[in-house]
Amino acid sequence: MTATKNPIFCAIDTSDPAKAARLVAQVKDRVHGLKLGLEYFMANGAEGYRKLVPEGVPVFLDVKLHDIPNTVAGAVKSLATLKPTFITLHTSGGPAMMRAAADAASQSAQSFGSPRLKVLGVTVLTSLDKSDLAAVGQGGADVDVSAQVVKLAKLAKASGLDGVVCSPEEVKTLRAELGPDFELMVPGIRPIWAAANDQKRVLTPREAVDAGASWLVIGRPITGAKDPAEAAAKIAEELATA
Ligand code: C5P
């Protein structure tokens, strides 16, 4: 897909519901949507999700499911009641697990008469290098991490997933390999004026969109700014006008 004018999902990385609510109120009108991950969801659950998310605001719910197909299908159906726009699972769970998740998303949409939630795959965590992959048996010591990312992303597409989460350095290759309609959700984004924090390989919002990102996950450059609303607006403006 081509990136929309405002492709930002703001990462609300906290377990504190009051802090999360403050951030959401500050940024919700300046970004496309919110990213909620395990930190918030494990602490506050479905009830915390319902309390936090304003009506109509898209959510990328990054729960990284990984289990047998039947269990993952059940989890997708449970998550579908919250009506997130995107959820995630680990592609290393295999093609049957991915297919079960995609089918469960379609069935839930039919039974609720609501838009189908999109299922994104996590390929190789960016915290893993080739020795880590070899240690868990994903190829020998000479395994090429980026080849493994492409392999898992292609498997995700063939298994009915809507896209993958990928690092800035993978966007260009994955866009070329997977075509224009595959969703690429990209964290590791830093405007020129923001600190890199612990992100090692970053792209600016504009660079990421130009490389083929569908959506940008941006946390601390917005949530750690003195004025989060202003920071979010500044990034959105830079993207709209550059
Ligand atoms: O604060 P920052 O912009 O670095 O936040 C990025 C968000 O994207 C965080 O929620 C982080 O967990 C997530 N993420 C990441 N790098 C990955 C995968 C996810 O930074 N490889």
Coordinates of C-alpha atoms and ligand atoms in Angstrom, one line a residue:
M1 CA 0.0 0.0 0.0
T2 CA 1.1 3.6 -0.4
A3 CA 1.7 5.3 2.9
T4 CA -1.2 7.5 4.1
K5 CA -0.5 11.1 4.9
N6 CA -0.1 10.5 8.6
P7 CA 1.4 7.0 9.0
I8 CA 2.3 7.3 12.7
F9 CA 1.4 4.8 15.4
C10 CA 2.6 6.3 18.7
A11 CA 4.1 3.7 21.0
I12 CA 2.6 3.9 24.5
D13 CA 5.3 2.0 26.3
T14 CA 4.2 2.1 30.0
S15 CA 2.3 -0.2 32.4
D16 CA 0.9 2.8 34.2
P17 CA -2.7 3.4 33.1
A18 CA -2.8 7.1 34.3
K19 CA 0.4 7.9 32.4
A20 CA -0.9 6.0 29.3
A21 CA -4.1 8.0 29.4
R22 CA -2.3 11.3 29.6
L23 CA -0.1 10.4 26.6
V24 CA -3.1 9.2 24.6
A25 CA -5.0 12.5 25.3
Q26 CA -2.0 14.5 24.2
V27 CA -1.2 12.6 20.9
K28 CA -4.4 11.0 19.6
D29 CA -5.4 13.9 17.3
R30 CA -1.8 14.2 15.9
V31 CA -1.1 10.6 14.9
H32 CA -2.9 7.9 12.9
G33 CA -3.1 5.5 15.9
L34 CA -1.6 4.0 19.0
K35 CA 0.8 1.1 19.5
L36 CA 0.1 -0.9 22.7
G37 CA 2.5 -3.7 23.5
L38 CA 3.0 -6.4 26.1
E39 CA 4.0 -3.9 28.8
Y40 CA 0.6 -2.1 28.9
F41 CA -1.5 -5.1 27.9
M42 CA 0.0 -7.6 30.5
A43 CA -0.5 -5.0 33.3
N44 CA -4.0 -3.8 32.3
G45 CA -5.6 -6.4 30.1
A46 CA -8.6 -6.1 27.9
E47 CA -10.4 -3.9 30.5
G48 CA -7.4 -1.5 30.5
Y49 CA -7.4 -1.5 26.7
R50 CA -11.1 -0.6 26.6
K51 CA -10.6 2.2 29.1
L52 CA -7.6 3.7 27.4
V53 CA -8.5 3.6 23.7
P54 CA -10.9 6.4 22.5
E55 CA -13.6 5.4 20.0
G56 CA -12.4 5.4 16.5
V57 CA -8.6 5.5 17.2
P58 CA -6.8 2.7 15.4
V59 CA -4.6 0.4 17.5
F60 CA -1.6 -1.7 16.7
L61 CA -1.8 -4.3 19.4
D62 CA 1.7 -5.9 19.5
V63 CA 1.1 -9.1 21.5
K64 CA 3.5 -11.4 19.5
L65 CA 1.4 -14.6 19.7
H66 CA 3.2 -17.9 19.4
D67 CA 1.4 -21.2 20.1
I68 CA -0.3 -24.1 18.4
P69 CA -2.7 -23.1 15.6
N70 CA -5.9 -23.8 17.5
T71 CA -4.7 -21.7 20.5
V72 CA -3.6 -18.9 18.4
A73 CA -6.9 -18.9 16.5
G74 CA -8.7 -18.7 19.8
A75 CA -6.5 -15.8 21.0
V76 CA -7.1 -13.9 17.7
K77 CA -10.9 -14.3 18.2
S78 CA -10.6 -13.0 21.8
L79 CA -8.5 -10.1 20.7
A80 CA -10.9 -9.3 17.8
T81 CA -13.5 -8.3 20.4
L82 CA -11.3 -5.3 21.2
K83 CA -11.3 -4.3 17.5
P84 CA -7.6 -3.5 17.0
T85 CA -6.5 -2.6 13.5
F86 CA -3.3 -4.7 13.7
I87 CA -2.1 -7.6 15.9
T88 CA 1.2 -9.5 15.8
L89 CA 2.4 -13.1 15.9
H90 CA 5.8 -14.8 15.6
T91 CA 6.2 -16.1 12.0
S92 CA 8.5 -18.9 13.5
G93 CA 5.2 -20.4 14.8
G94 CA 4.9 -21.8 11.2
P95 CA 2.6 -21.7 8.3
A96 CA -0.3 -23.6 9.9
M97 CA -0.3 -21.2 12.9
M98 CA -0.3 -18.2 10.6
R99 CA -3.1 -19.6 8.4
A100 CA -5.2 -20.3 11.5
A101 CA -4.7 -16.7 12.7
A102 CA -5.6 -15.2 9.4
D103 CA -8.7 -17.4 9.1
A104 CA -9.7 -16.5 12.7
A105 CA -9.4 -12.8 11.8
S106 CA -11.7 -13.3 8.8
Q107 CA -14.3 -15.4 10.8
S108 CA -14.4 -12.8 13.6
A109 CA -14.9 -9.9 11.2
Q110 CA -17.8 -11.9 9.7
S111 CA -19.4 -12.7 13.0
F112 CA -19.1 -9.1 14.3
G113 CA -19.8 -7.4 11.0
S114 CA -16.7 -5.3 11.7
P115 CA -13.6 -4.6 9.6
R116 CA -11.2 -7.5 9.6
L117 CA -8.2 -7.0 11.9
K118 CA -4.9 -7.4 10.1
V119 CA -2.4 -9.9 11.3
L120 CA 1.3 -8.9 11.1
G121 CA 4.3 -11.2 11.5
V122 CA 7.4 -10.7 13.5
T123 CA 10.3 -12.3 11.6
V124 CA 13.7 -12.2 13.3
L125 CA 13.8 -10.1 16.5
T126 CA 16.3 -7.3 16.0
S127 CA 17.9 -8.3 19.3
L128 CA 19.1 -11.6 17.6
D129 CA 22.3 -11.9 15.6
K130 CA 23.5 -14.9 13.5
S131 CA 25.0 -16.7 16.5
D132 CA 21.7 -16.5 18.3
L133 CA 19.9 -17.9 15.3
A134 CA 22.5 -20.7 15.1
A135 CA 22.0 -21.4 18.8
V136 CA 18.3 -22.0 18.4
G137 CA 18.8 -24.1 15.2
Q138 CA 17.7 -21.6 12.6
G139 CA 20.5 -22.3 10.1
G140 CA 24.2 -23.0 10.7
A141 CA 26.8 -20.5 12.1
D142 CA 26.9 -19.0 8.6
V143 CA 23.2 -18.2 8.4
D144 CA 22.4 -14.8 6.8
V145 CA 20.1 -12.9 9.1
S146 CA 18.6 -10.7 6.4
A147 CA 18.0 -13.8 4.2
Q148 CA 16.1 -15.4 7.1
V149 CA 14.0 -12.2 7.5
V150 CA 13.0 -12.3 3.8
K151 CA 12.3 -16.1 4.0
L152 CA 10.0 -15.7 7.0
A153 CA 8.3 -12.6 5.5
K154 CA 7.6 -14.5 2.2
L155 CA 6.2 -17.4 4.3
A156 CA 4.0 -15.0 6.2
K157 CA 2.6 -13.6 2.9
A158 CA 2.0 -17.2 1.5
S159 CA 0.3 -18.1 4.8
G160 CA -2.3 -15.3 4.5
L161 CA -0.8 -12.6 6.8
D162 CA -1.3 -9.0 5.9
G163 CA 2.3 -7.8 6.5
V164 CA 5.3 -7.9 8.8
V165 CA 7.0 -5.7 11.4
C166 CA 10.5 -4.8 10.1
S167 CA 13.5 -2.8 11.0
P168 CA 14.5 0.3 9.0
E169 CA 17.3 -1.6 7.3
E170 CA 14.9 -4.3 6.0
V171 CA 12.2 -2.0 4.6
K172 CA 13.6 -1.5 1.1
T173 CA 14.4 -5.2 0.5
L174 CA 11.1 -6.4 1.8
R175 CA 9.1 -3.9 -0.2
A176 CA 10.9 -5.0 -3.3
E177 CA 10.5 -8.7 -2.5
L178 CA 6.9 -8.6 -1.3
G179 CA 5.2 -6.2 -3.5
P180 CA 3.2 -3.0 -3.0
D181 CA 0.2 -4.4 -1.0
F182 CA 2.1 -6.0 1.9
E183 CA 1.9 -3.9 5.1
L184 CA 5.3 -3.0 6.5
M185 CA 5.2 -1.7 10.1
V186 CA 8.5 0.0 10.9
P187 CA 9.9 0.9 14.4
G188 CA 13.4 2.4 14.9
I189 CA 12.3 5.8 13.5
R190 CA 14.1 9.0 14.6
P191 CA 13.5 12.5 13.2
I192 CA 16.8 14.3 12.7
W193 CA 16.1 16.5 15.7
A194 CA 15.5 13.5 18.1
A195 CA 17.9 11.4 20.2
A196 CA 18.6 7.9 19.0
N197 CA 18.2 6.5 22.5
D198 CA 19.0 2.7 22.4
Q199 CA 18.1 2.4 18.7
K200 CA 21.2 1.5 16.7
R201 CA 20.0 1.6 13.1
V202 CA 17.5 4.3 12.5
L203 CA 15.8 6.1 9.6
T204 CA 14.1 9.4 9.6
P205 CA 10.3 9.3 9.1
R206 CA 10.7 10.5 5.5
E207 CA 13.5 8.0 4.7
A208 CA 11.4 5.2 6.0
V209 CA 8.3 6.1 4.0
D210 CA 10.5 6.6 0.9
A211 CA 12.0 3.2 1.4
G212 CA 8.5 1.7 1.4
A213 CA 7.2 1.7 5.0
S214 CA 3.4 1.5 5.2
W215 CA 3.4 2.6 8.9
L216 CA 5.8 4.1 11.4
V217 CA 6.0 3.1 15.0
I218 CA 7.4 6.1 17.0
G219 CA 7.7 6.2 20.8
R220 CA 10.2 8.3 22.7
P221 CA 10.7 11.1 20.1
I222 CA 7.0 11.8 20.8
T223 CA 6.3 10.5 24.3
G224 CA 9.7 11.7 25.8
A225 CA 9.3 15.2 24.3
K226 CA 8.5 18.2 26.5
D227 CA 5.3 18.6 24.5
P228 CA 4.3 15.3 23.0
A229 CA 1.5 16.8 21.0
E230 CA 3.8 19.3 19.4
A231 CA 6.4 16.6 18.6
A232 CA 3.8 14.4 17.0
A233 CA 2.5 17.3 15.0
K234 CA 6.0 18.3 13.9
I235 CA 6.7 14.8 12.5
A236 CA 3.3 14.6 10.8
E237 CA 3.9 18.0 9.2
E238 CA 7.4 17.1 8.0
L239 CA 6.0 14.0 6.3
A240 CA 3.1 15.8 4.7
T241 CA 5.2 18.6 3.3
A242 CA 8.6 17.0 2.5
Ligands
C5P1 O1 10.8 4.8 21.7 P1 11.0 4.2 20.3 O2 10.6 5.0 19.2 O3 12.4 3.6 20.2 O4 9.9 3.0 20.4 C1 9.8 2.0 19.4 C2 8.8 1.0 19.7 O5 8.9 0.0 18.7 C3 8.8 0.4 21.0 O6 7.5 0.1 21.4 C4 9.6 -0.9 20.8 O7 9.2 -2.0 21.6 C5 9.2 -1.2 19.3 N1 10.2 -2.0 18.6 C6 11.5 -1.6 18.3 N2 12.4 -2.3 17.6 C7 12.0 -3.5 17.2 C8 10.7 -4.0 17.4 C9 9.8 -3.2 18.1 O8 11.9 -0.5 18.7 N3 12.8 -4.2 16.5

